[in-house]
XYZ file of C-alpha atoms in Angstrom:
587
model
C -12.147 -44.063 15.372
C -14.547 -41.187 16.025
C -14.730 -40.094 19.657
C -17.878 -38.792 21.300
C -17.859 -36.161 24.021
C -19.809 -33.142 25.195
C -19.599 -29.854 23.335
C -17.672 -28.322 26.238
C -15.163 -31.189 26.117
C -14.870 -30.767 22.345
C -13.872 -27.130 22.881
C -11.068 -28.041 25.274
C -9.878 -30.940 23.123
C -9.842 -28.790 19.978
C -7.857 -26.050 21.732
C -5.334 -28.601 22.992
C -5.000 -30.154 19.525
C -4.346 -26.683 18.121
C -1.422 -26.319 20.522
C -3.092 -23.734 22.740
C -1.308 -23.363 26.089
C -3.066 -20.267 27.482
C -6.490 -18.706 27.166
C -7.668 -15.391 28.555
C -11.214 -15.207 29.800
C -13.973 -14.409 32.242
C -16.723 -16.860 33.228
C -20.457 -16.355 32.979
C -23.639 -18.375 32.790
C -23.508 -19.124 29.066
C -19.984 -20.613 29.201
C -20.106 -22.474 32.528
C -20.031 -25.908 30.840
C -16.755 -24.958 29.143
C -15.364 -23.621 32.410
C -16.341 -26.891 34.082
C -14.409 -28.789 31.406
C -11.437 -26.444 31.925
C -11.486 -27.263 35.639
C -11.073 -30.962 34.901
C -7.890 -30.715 32.794
C -4.338 -29.417 33.157
C -3.116 -29.016 29.577
C -4.401 -25.454 29.095
C -3.885 -22.631 31.578
C -6.721 -20.153 31.939
C -5.851 -16.552 32.851
C -8.698 -14.807 34.669
C -9.066 -11.220 33.494
C -11.037 -8.417 35.146
C -12.812 -7.186 32.005
C -13.405 -8.876 28.670
C -11.709 -6.034 26.781
C -8.618 -6.858 28.811
C -8.867 -10.486 27.676
C -8.764 -9.512 24.011
C -5.789 -7.179 24.468
C -3.938 -9.879 26.418
C -4.579 -12.271 23.551
C -3.287 -9.619 21.124
C -0.076 -9.136 23.090
C 0.371 -12.899 23.323
C -0.170 -13.291 19.579
C 1.947 -10.342 18.447
C 4.938 -11.470 20.535
C 4.771 -15.138 19.459
C 3.185 -15.224 15.973
C 0.717 -17.705 17.478
C -3.043 -17.078 17.778
C -4.319 -15.595 21.031
C -7.405 -17.286 22.490
C -10.260 -15.636 24.394
C -13.209 -17.168 26.261
C -16.132 -14.963 27.324
C -19.792 -15.333 28.085
C -22.824 -14.151 26.132
C -24.369 -10.679 26.034
C -22.165 -8.159 27.833
C -19.240 -10.578 27.835
C -19.270 -10.680 24.057
C -19.977 -6.970 23.591
C -17.160 -6.030 25.978
C -14.815 -7.945 23.660
C -15.789 -5.932 20.573
C -13.132 -3.231 21.048
C -10.334 -5.797 21.181
C -11.744 -7.708 18.227
C -11.808 -4.516 16.154
C -8.307 -3.660 17.294
C -7.068 -7.104 16.205
C -8.808 -6.792 12.845
C -7.256 -3.395 12.128
C -3.750 -4.580 13.060
C -4.005 -8.089 11.548
C -3.580 -9.964 14.824
C -4.602 -13.669 14.873
C -7.186 -14.367 17.557
C -9.884 -16.954 18.232
C -12.609 -15.651 20.523
C -15.054 -18.217 21.892
C -18.290 -16.702 23.138
C -21.131 -18.335 25.002
C -24.679 -17.924 23.740
C -28.133 -18.589 25.159
C -29.625 -22.013 24.276
C -30.618 -22.335 20.629
C -34.366 -22.450 21.375
C -34.086 -19.051 23.142
C -32.159 -17.258 20.389
C -34.230 -14.299 19.219
C -36.441 -14.249 22.325
C -34.568 -11.452 24.158
C -33.436 -13.995 26.733
C -31.273 -12.995 29.683
C -27.812 -11.929 28.498
C -28.680 -12.566 24.862
C -27.301 -10.471 22.038
C -26.776 -11.065 18.337
C -23.063 -11.794 18.711
C -22.626 -12.860 15.090
C -24.383 -9.740 13.830
C -22.513 -7.406 16.167
C -19.078 -8.865 15.434
C -19.469 -9.400 11.687
C -17.940 -5.987 10.813
C -15.069 -6.348 13.286
C -13.903 -9.923 12.679
C -12.272 -11.730 9.812
C -14.998 -14.367 10.108
C -17.486 -15.595 12.683
C -19.635 -18.667 13.356
C -22.803 -19.534 15.255
C -22.654 -23.256 16.098
C -26.086 -24.877 15.979
C -25.104 -28.566 15.959
C -22.595 -30.118 18.349
C -21.415 -32.408 15.542
C -20.189 -29.338 13.636
C -18.350 -27.851 16.628
C -14.922 -29.468 16.249
C -14.769 -28.741 12.513
C -15.724 -25.109 13.094
C -13.140 -24.627 15.841
C -10.355 -26.004 13.673
C -11.531 -23.851 10.768
C -11.486 -20.831 13.074
C -7.790 -21.323 13.793
C -7.070 -21.818 10.105
C -8.866 -18.628 9.130
C -7.331 -16.610 11.978
C -3.757 -17.561 11.104
C -3.704 -18.032 7.320
C -3.612 -15.279 4.763
C -3.870 -11.885 6.407
C -4.248 -12.762 10.121
C -7.238 -11.562 12.097
C -9.808 -12.339 14.787
C -12.444 -15.063 14.443
C -15.470 -15.480 16.735
C -17.078 -18.843 17.487
C -20.451 -18.351 19.207
C -21.584 -21.518 21.032
C -25.085 -21.832 22.530
C -25.230 -23.360 25.995
C -27.254 -26.411 24.918
C -24.602 -27.198 22.286
C -22.001 -27.184 25.060
C -24.050 -29.750 27.027
C -24.911 -31.927 24.016
C -22.886 -35.008 23.066
C -21.341 -35.256 19.632
C -18.429 -36.545 17.616
C -14.955 -35.083 17.699
C -12.700 -34.766 14.670
C -9.081 -33.693 14.904
C -7.449 -30.859 12.958
C -5.765 -33.302 10.598
C -9.185 -34.200 9.180
C -10.223 -30.605 8.498
C -9.924 -29.074 5.045
C -11.372 -25.594 4.577
C -13.747 -25.660 1.641
C -13.490 -22.118 0.366
C -10.687 -20.132 2.019
C -7.404 -20.669 0.208
C -5.232 -17.546 0.437
C -2.604 -17.103 -2.233
C 0.855 -17.543 -0.723
C 3.127 -17.528 -3.765
C 3.477 -14.362 -5.811
C 3.004 -14.291 -9.567
C 6.394 -14.956 -11.169
C 5.933 -12.483 -14.009
C 4.978 -9.705 -11.591
C 7.961 -10.493 -9.387
C 10.257 -10.271 -12.404
C 8.651 -6.978 -13.421
C 9.089 -5.661 -9.860
C 12.775 -6.578 -9.873
C 13.240 -4.888 -13.245
C 11.511 -1.736 -12.035
C 13.593 -1.652 -8.845
C 16.834 -2.245 -10.749
C 16.190 0.878 -12.830
C 15.578 3.105 -9.805
C 17.716 6.131 -8.978
C 16.000 6.902 -5.654
C 14.442 3.671 -4.320
C 12.971 3.053 -0.883
C 11.614 0.047 1.021
C 8.393 0.965 2.857
C 7.758 -1.855 5.337
C 4.865 -2.687 7.633
C 3.424 -5.116 10.134
C 2.882 -7.691 7.408
C 6.619 -8.405 7.425
C 6.441 -9.326 11.120
C 3.191 -11.257 10.687
C 4.817 -13.371 7.994
C 7.353 -14.640 10.511
C 11.109 -14.659 11.152
C 11.978 -15.737 7.602
C 10.346 -12.610 6.180
C 12.363 -10.422 8.537
C 15.578 -12.223 7.593
C 14.884 -11.891 3.878
C 14.010 -8.202 4.148
C 17.311 -7.512 5.875
C 19.201 -9.561 3.315
C 17.471 -7.849 0.393
C 18.193 -4.431 1.885
C 21.858 -5.306 2.349
C 22.213 -6.723 -1.162
C 20.588 -3.712 -2.836
C 21.648 -0.898 -0.513
C 18.093 0.503 -0.542
C 17.058 2.706 2.429
C 14.389 1.260 4.712
C 11.567 2.905 6.624
C 8.687 1.367 8.535
C 5.200 2.003 9.784
C 4.355 2.037 13.485
C 3.330 -1.637 13.253
C 6.483 -2.681 11.422
C 9.077 -1.428 13.908
C 11.737 -4.080 14.407
C 11.437 -5.787 11.035
C 14.598 -3.907 10.047
C 17.010 -3.059 12.897
C 16.966 0.515 14.172
C 20.746 0.228 14.499
C 21.075 -0.729 10.820
C 22.900 1.667 8.481
C 19.991 1.863 6.029
C 17.343 2.662 8.643
C 15.548 5.992 8.151
C 13.283 5.700 11.170
C 9.521 5.471 11.312
C 7.499 7.298 8.681
C 4.078 8.906 8.815
C 2.281 11.491 10.919
C 4.957 11.437 13.630
C 7.698 9.887 11.533
C 11.150 11.279 10.939
C 11.978 14.141 8.625
C 14.281 11.927 6.563
C 11.794 9.048 6.215
C 8.905 11.234 5.069
C 11.024 13.275 2.672
C 12.595 10.140 1.213
C 9.137 8.659 0.681
C 8.029 11.859 -1.025
C 11.050 12.186 -3.316
C 11.711 8.523 -4.168
C 11.285 7.320 -7.747
C 10.530 3.642 -6.926
C 8.696 2.672 -3.748
C 8.516 -0.973 -2.684
C 5.684 -1.315 -0.159
C 6.109 -4.580 1.758
C 3.326 -5.746 4.064
C 1.836 -2.291 4.615
C -1.455 -0.790 3.491
C -0.960 2.917 2.663
C -2.787 3.997 5.798
C -3.882 7.639 6.018
C -1.406 8.239 8.874
C 1.342 7.360 6.393
C 0.151 9.016 3.215
C -1.181 12.325 4.458
C -3.139 13.975 1.656
C -3.510 11.247 -0.977
C -3.227 13.491 -4.037
C 0.177 14.713 -2.798
C 1.579 11.357 -1.690
C 4.928 10.539 -3.329
C 3.757 12.017 -6.643
C 6.845 11.170 -8.695
C 7.284 7.540 -7.726
C 6.321 4.270 -9.323
C 5.025 1.871 -6.721
C 5.296 -1.863 -6.062
C 2.935 -3.284 -3.454
C 3.501 -6.708 -1.851
C 0.581 -7.890 0.294
C -1.167 -11.140 1.110
C -4.566 -9.420 1.146
C -5.782 -8.839 -2.447
C -8.240 -6.184 -1.278
C -5.380 -3.897 -0.259
C -3.866 -3.652 -3.734
C -4.930 -0.304 -5.287
C -7.331 0.290 -2.376
C -5.919 3.614 -1.182
C -3.032 4.287 -3.564
C -2.758 3.206 -7.191
C 0.356 1.113 -7.801
C 2.181 0.033 -10.939
C 2.788 -3.542 -9.779
C 0.778 -5.418 -7.164
C 2.168 -8.742 -5.990
C -0.271 -10.852 -3.971
C 1.376 -13.370 -1.683
C 3.015 -14.064 1.639
C 5.829 -11.594 2.302
C 8.430 -14.296 3.005
C 7.620 -16.141 -0.208
C 7.600 -13.017 -2.360
C 10.798 -11.571 -0.880
C 12.520 -14.924 -1.290
C 11.526 -15.073 -4.941
C 12.505 -11.437 -5.553
C 15.908 -12.015 -4.019
C 16.497 -15.087 -6.190
C 15.427 -13.247 -9.357
C 17.578 -10.253 -8.387
C 20.667 -12.428 -8.014
C 19.952 -14.641 -11.014
C 19.492 -11.626 -13.286
C 22.658 -9.949 -12.021
C 20.645 -6.833 -11.232
C 22.393 -3.873 -9.587
C 21.443 -0.341 -8.781
C 23.197 2.642 -10.349
C 26.066 3.244 -7.900
C 26.451 6.926 -8.779
C 22.730 7.603 -8.444
C 22.594 5.734 -5.137
C 25.513 7.779 -3.799
C 23.624 10.959 -4.642
C 20.427 9.564 -3.109
C 22.159 8.719 0.155
C 23.799 12.157 0.203
C 20.355 13.715 -0.076
C 19.055 11.472 2.722
C 22.054 12.332 4.900
C 21.208 15.994 4.432
C 17.730 15.366 5.830
C 19.200 13.274 8.658
C 21.501 16.173 9.578
C 18.469 18.199 10.538
C 18.138 15.926 13.572
C 14.346 16.087 13.740
C 14.168 14.157 17.025
C 16.531 16.530 18.816
C 15.342 17.712 22.216
C 16.980 19.562 25.051
C 16.816 18.172 28.570
C 17.624 20.945 31.021
C 16.664 21.545 34.605
C 14.835 19.102 36.826
C 11.577 18.919 34.853
C 11.676 15.613 33.017
C 11.234 15.766 29.269
C 9.155 12.777 28.122
C 11.655 12.146 25.321
C 14.423 11.888 27.912
C 12.363 9.476 30.000
C 11.904 7.102 27.039
C 15.513 7.543 25.900
C 16.891 6.592 29.316
C 14.384 3.758 29.636
C 15.692 2.397 26.340
C 19.324 2.778 27.291
C 18.826 1.009 30.612
C 16.573 -1.818 29.383
C 17.505 -2.501 25.743
C 18.165 -6.071 24.754
C 16.678 -9.017 22.844
C 14.693 -10.163 25.876
C 12.871 -6.864 26.392
C 9.321 -6.390 25.095
C 7.555 -3.035 24.945
C 3.832 -2.385 24.871
C 2.128 0.991 24.900
C -1.188 2.612 25.498
C -2.243 5.229 22.919
C -1.315 8.895 22.751
C 1.769 11.077 22.952
C 3.647 8.530 25.037
C 3.040 5.949 22.292
C 4.655 8.166 19.674
C 7.608 9.056 21.912
C 8.090 5.337 22.533
C 8.081 4.680 18.771
C 10.564 7.503 18.183
C 13.040 6.981 21.022
C 12.861 3.287 21.910
C 14.879 1.616 19.162
C 13.940 -1.906 18.096
C 16.457 -4.232 16.498
C 14.272 -7.351 16.539
C 10.699 -8.111 15.431
C 7.883 -9.072 17.817
C 9.289 -6.859 20.588
C 6.895 -3.946 19.997
C 3.192 -4.270 20.754
C 0.960 -1.265 20.192
C -2.500 -0.396 18.924
C -1.979 1.069 15.474
C -5.082 1.090 13.297
C -7.755 1.518 15.962
C -5.698 3.543 18.438
C -7.173 1.907 21.531
C -6.500 3.595 24.852
C -6.179 0.900 27.501
C -4.396 -1.552 25.192
C -0.942 -1.523 26.743
C -1.197 -3.035 30.212
C -3.344 -6.056 29.300
C -1.180 -6.570 26.202
C 1.869 -6.578 28.481
C 0.237 -9.278 30.614
C -0.311 -11.394 27.495
C 3.310 -10.898 26.446
C 4.580 -11.758 29.920
C 2.503 -14.934 29.989
C 4.030 -15.974 26.673
C 7.565 -15.008 27.771
C 7.768 -15.551 31.543
C 11.503 -14.799 31.742
C 11.395 -11.623 29.662
C 11.365 -7.994 30.749
C 7.980 -6.589 29.677
C 7.335 -2.845 29.978
C 4.151 -0.940 29.238
C 4.955 2.667 28.353
C 1.742 4.422 29.348
C 0.031 7.742 29.794
C -1.859 8.716 32.925
C -5.140 8.902 30.979
C -4.826 5.723 28.892
C -3.646 3.554 31.767
C -6.918 4.130 33.592
C -8.957 2.571 30.780
C -7.959 -0.966 31.814
C -6.229 -0.328 35.154
C -8.186 -3.171 36.764
C -6.014 -5.677 34.902
C -3.266 -4.854 37.381
C -5.171 -7.263 39.602
C -4.614 -10.015 37.033
C -0.876 -9.292 36.973
C -0.757 -9.529 40.755
C -2.827 -12.732 40.889
C -0.502 -14.539 38.486
C 2.655 -12.841 39.808
C 3.502 -11.488 36.373
C 6.365 -8.979 36.733
C 5.129 -6.461 34.174
C 6.487 -2.955 34.566
C 4.140 -0.027 33.881
C 6.052 3.168 33.103
C 3.615 6.102 33.101
C 4.580 9.377 31.419
C 2.312 11.584 33.497
C 1.747 15.032 31.975
C -1.713 15.461 33.559
C -3.341 15.767 30.141
C -4.793 13.572 27.447
C -1.628 14.641 25.737
C -2.373 14.040 22.075
C -5.825 15.597 22.422
C -4.263 18.628 24.123
C -1.624 18.880 21.367
C -4.216 18.939 18.609
C -6.287 21.457 20.550
C -3.231 23.690 20.913
C -2.120 23.498 17.291
C -5.440 23.203 15.466
C -8.143 24.533 17.808
C -6.754 27.801 19.129
C -5.488 26.340 22.426
C -9.049 25.682 23.586
C -8.412 22.706 25.892
C -11.872 21.237 25.973
C -11.976 18.399 28.533
C -8.417 17.219 27.901
C -7.030 17.980 31.352
C -6.725 14.839 33.488
C -8.468 16.049 36.610
C -8.890 14.030 39.804
C -5.968 11.761 39.025
C -5.345 8.915 41.460
C -2.140 8.561 43.411
C -0.690 5.851 41.173
C 1.759 4.693 43.842
C -1.021 4.128 46.349
C -3.232 2.611 43.666
C -0.517 0.113 42.759
C -0.069 -0.771 46.405
C -3.828 -1.164 46.846
C -3.755 -3.838 44.144
C -0.795 -5.545 45.814
C 1.811 -4.277 43.334
C 4.732 -1.924 43.926
C 4.606 1.789 43.169
C 7.371 4.311 42.483
C 7.287 8.003 41.641
C 9.864 10.115 39.844
C 9.545 13.904 39.675
C 13.090 15.116 38.954
C 15.369 14.449 36.013
C 18.228 13.680 38.377
C 16.251 10.791 39.867
C 15.235 9.211 36.563
C 17.974 6.599 36.239
C 17.706 5.521 39.864
C 13.929 5.122 39.537
C 14.244 2.996 36.394
C 16.834 0.793 38.082
C 14.601 0.445 41.135
C 11.737 -0.590 38.849
C 13.937 -3.268 37.300
C 15.197 -4.502 40.664
C 11.743 -4.720 42.263
C 10.112 -8.146 41.852
C 6.532 -8.552 40.658
C 4.366 -5.923 38.974
C 5.615 -2.337 39.338
C 3.930 0.966 38.478
C 6.194 3.984 37.921
C 4.552 7.407 37.975
C 7.014 9.546 36.014
C 5.999 13.214 36.152
C 6.976 14.869 32.871
C 6.738 18.265 31.187
C 3.041 19.091 30.766
C 3.480 21.243 27.652
C 5.733 19.080 25.483
C 4.384 18.126 22.045
C 5.245 15.270 19.707
C 7.201 16.397 16.669
C 7.642 15.947 13.767
C 3.943 16.093 12.977
C 2.022 16.068 9.719
C -1.132 18.104 10.367
C -4.386 16.580 9.231
C -5.093 17.384 5.602
C -1.460 18.164 4.730
C 0.903 16.323 2.421
C 3.320 13.890 4.001
C 6.307 16.155 3.369
C 4.653 19.133 5.086
C 5.906 18.539 8.590
C 5.690 20.666 11.689
C 8.872 20.605 13.736
C 9.163 21.603 17.368
C 10.987 24.448 19.064
C 14.278 22.576 19.114
C 13.951 22.098 15.387
C 13.275 25.794 14.949
C 16.604 26.598 16.538
C 18.408 24.172 14.216
C 16.745 24.897 10.859
C 16.683 28.361 9.350
C 13.189 28.267 7.839
C 10.043 30.361 7.995
C 7.970 30.179 11.148
C 4.209 29.891 10.982
C 1.910 31.996 13.114
C 1.480 28.972 15.397
C 5.088 29.395 16.420
C 6.029 26.057 14.886
C 7.989 25.277 11.779
C 6.409 24.359 8.483
C 8.769 22.702 6.039
C-alpha cells in the first residue's frame, strides 16, 4: 500500500529506512519543514553544528570510521555554498555522503530570491551526482537513489536539493526495496582473464610490491583481510598511501611504511626499483608518483580499481582490473592457490635484502634532546600512550598531519581520518566529532596545528553541547608549518605571511567554550600532559609547544622523481652522501 505524507516527512522516513541514525546540520528558512519533521520523531539524532563546513567534515569522519554514509542537512544559499569545501573533500577522498540542501520554492528559482543559489550548478563539479527535486512524488525515489549512488562503486558525495514547496507538498512514499537505479550499475567482479594474467605477471616477478590505497578500506573489512592474507601467502612487501594507512598493519613484517612526498626512504625506493607493481585501490596521485616520466620506470604495473576512469588516467599500466577490491583480491588469491603459483625464493631473498638496506638508513630518525619538544617526539609518545584498537585519529592538514602519518602506527583500518586529496585545513576537529558520535566509547584524538585548528575552531562548541570527549592535540610551532617549510627550502627562506601571529591562548579559548585546556612546553612534561588529557572527562584541548624550525622529512621536492628524496639533518649524520647547497641531503 502506498503511503502519502508531506515532502518533509518523506525525507525523515527515507533516512530512517536507509538506516541513518545521525545527521549533521544547521537550520535555515529553506529547510524549516524538514526540521519541524525532525522535531516530531526520535529515530534519528540531529547534531547541531556551528558552520556547514563543519557538518560535512563530521559526516566524513562518521563515514570513514564506519563505512556507512554520512548525512548532512543544510539550508539554501550560504548554507549550501558553505558545504562545498566538505563536498569536494569527500569527492577527492571517495567518502560516501548524502547532503540534503534546502532550496527556494520552485516558482522562485531563477528569480534571485532571498538565499537562492544554483546549488546543482555549483556542486556539479564537486559531487558524484546531484539532484534538484521538482515533484514531491519523485522525492523518495531520489533519496534512495542518492544513498545507492553515494555508497556503490567508488563512494562519494551526493547532493539532493529540495525546494521548500516540495517539502510542504503531499505525495506518495516508496521504500528502498522498491527502488532500482536505471543507469548506474558499477562493475563489482573483475574480468577473470585479466585476473589470471595479473597472477601470472606477479608470479614471474623478482622485485614485486603491493601499492595500496584508500580503496582497500572503502571496500570494507573483507578487503583488508584478503590483502593481509595475500601478502602473507606471497611474501610481497606492502606500502600504502596516506589514505590507505591501516589496511596492512604497521607492525606487520612486510610493511614498508607510507610512500609518496613524505613517505619512507624504503617505500619510495622499493616503488622505484620494483619490477612488478600491484596497485590496489589507489589512483597514482601526484603526491605518490612525483615526476611522472621518472615514476617506477622499470616496472610492469597492475591496477585494481572500481572506478574505470582511473585506469591509465595518470600512469599507463599493463593490466587494469575493474572491480571491487574485495572481489578482485578474493579471485586473485583463489587463482594464485589453484595455479600453485610461487615467487622465486632466491630473488625474493635478494629483494628483501635490498629493502633491508634502505630500512637501515632509518629515514624517520630524530633526536630529542633538551626541553624543547620535537614534534616527532610528541606524536611518538602520543602513540605509545594511546595506541589500541579503540583509538581513532583525525588530523588537520600540514606538517602535523605528516608527522602523524609517519609516527602514529596503525594496525587496523578505519582508525585514521585525514584530508588527503583536497588537503583541507580545518578538517580534523569536526571529523573527530563525527567519529566520536559514531563510536561513543572510543578514544578520538585530533592531531592538529595551531593554524589549521582555527579554521573550524567553533565546532568545539558542538563537542561541548553533546558532551563528546574528543581530544585535540595541537602541535604549536607558531607557523603555518608546511608553508614555512616550502618557503625555506624552495623560496630562499622568504617567510611570506606564514607566521601565525596573534595566536589565541588555546587553554583560555577551550575554557571559554566550556572545554578543558592544557599546555605543555617542556619535553619532561609531555607524558604527564598526555595522561592528564586522557584522564580529563569531556572535550580537551592540549596546546603542545614544539620546535618552531623542525621540517618534515623525507620529502620529495615538487618536480622531482619519487626516488629523489631530501632527508633531514639527522639523516645527514647517518648517511654519507653529498649535501646540497640547501644544507639538506639529496639522494
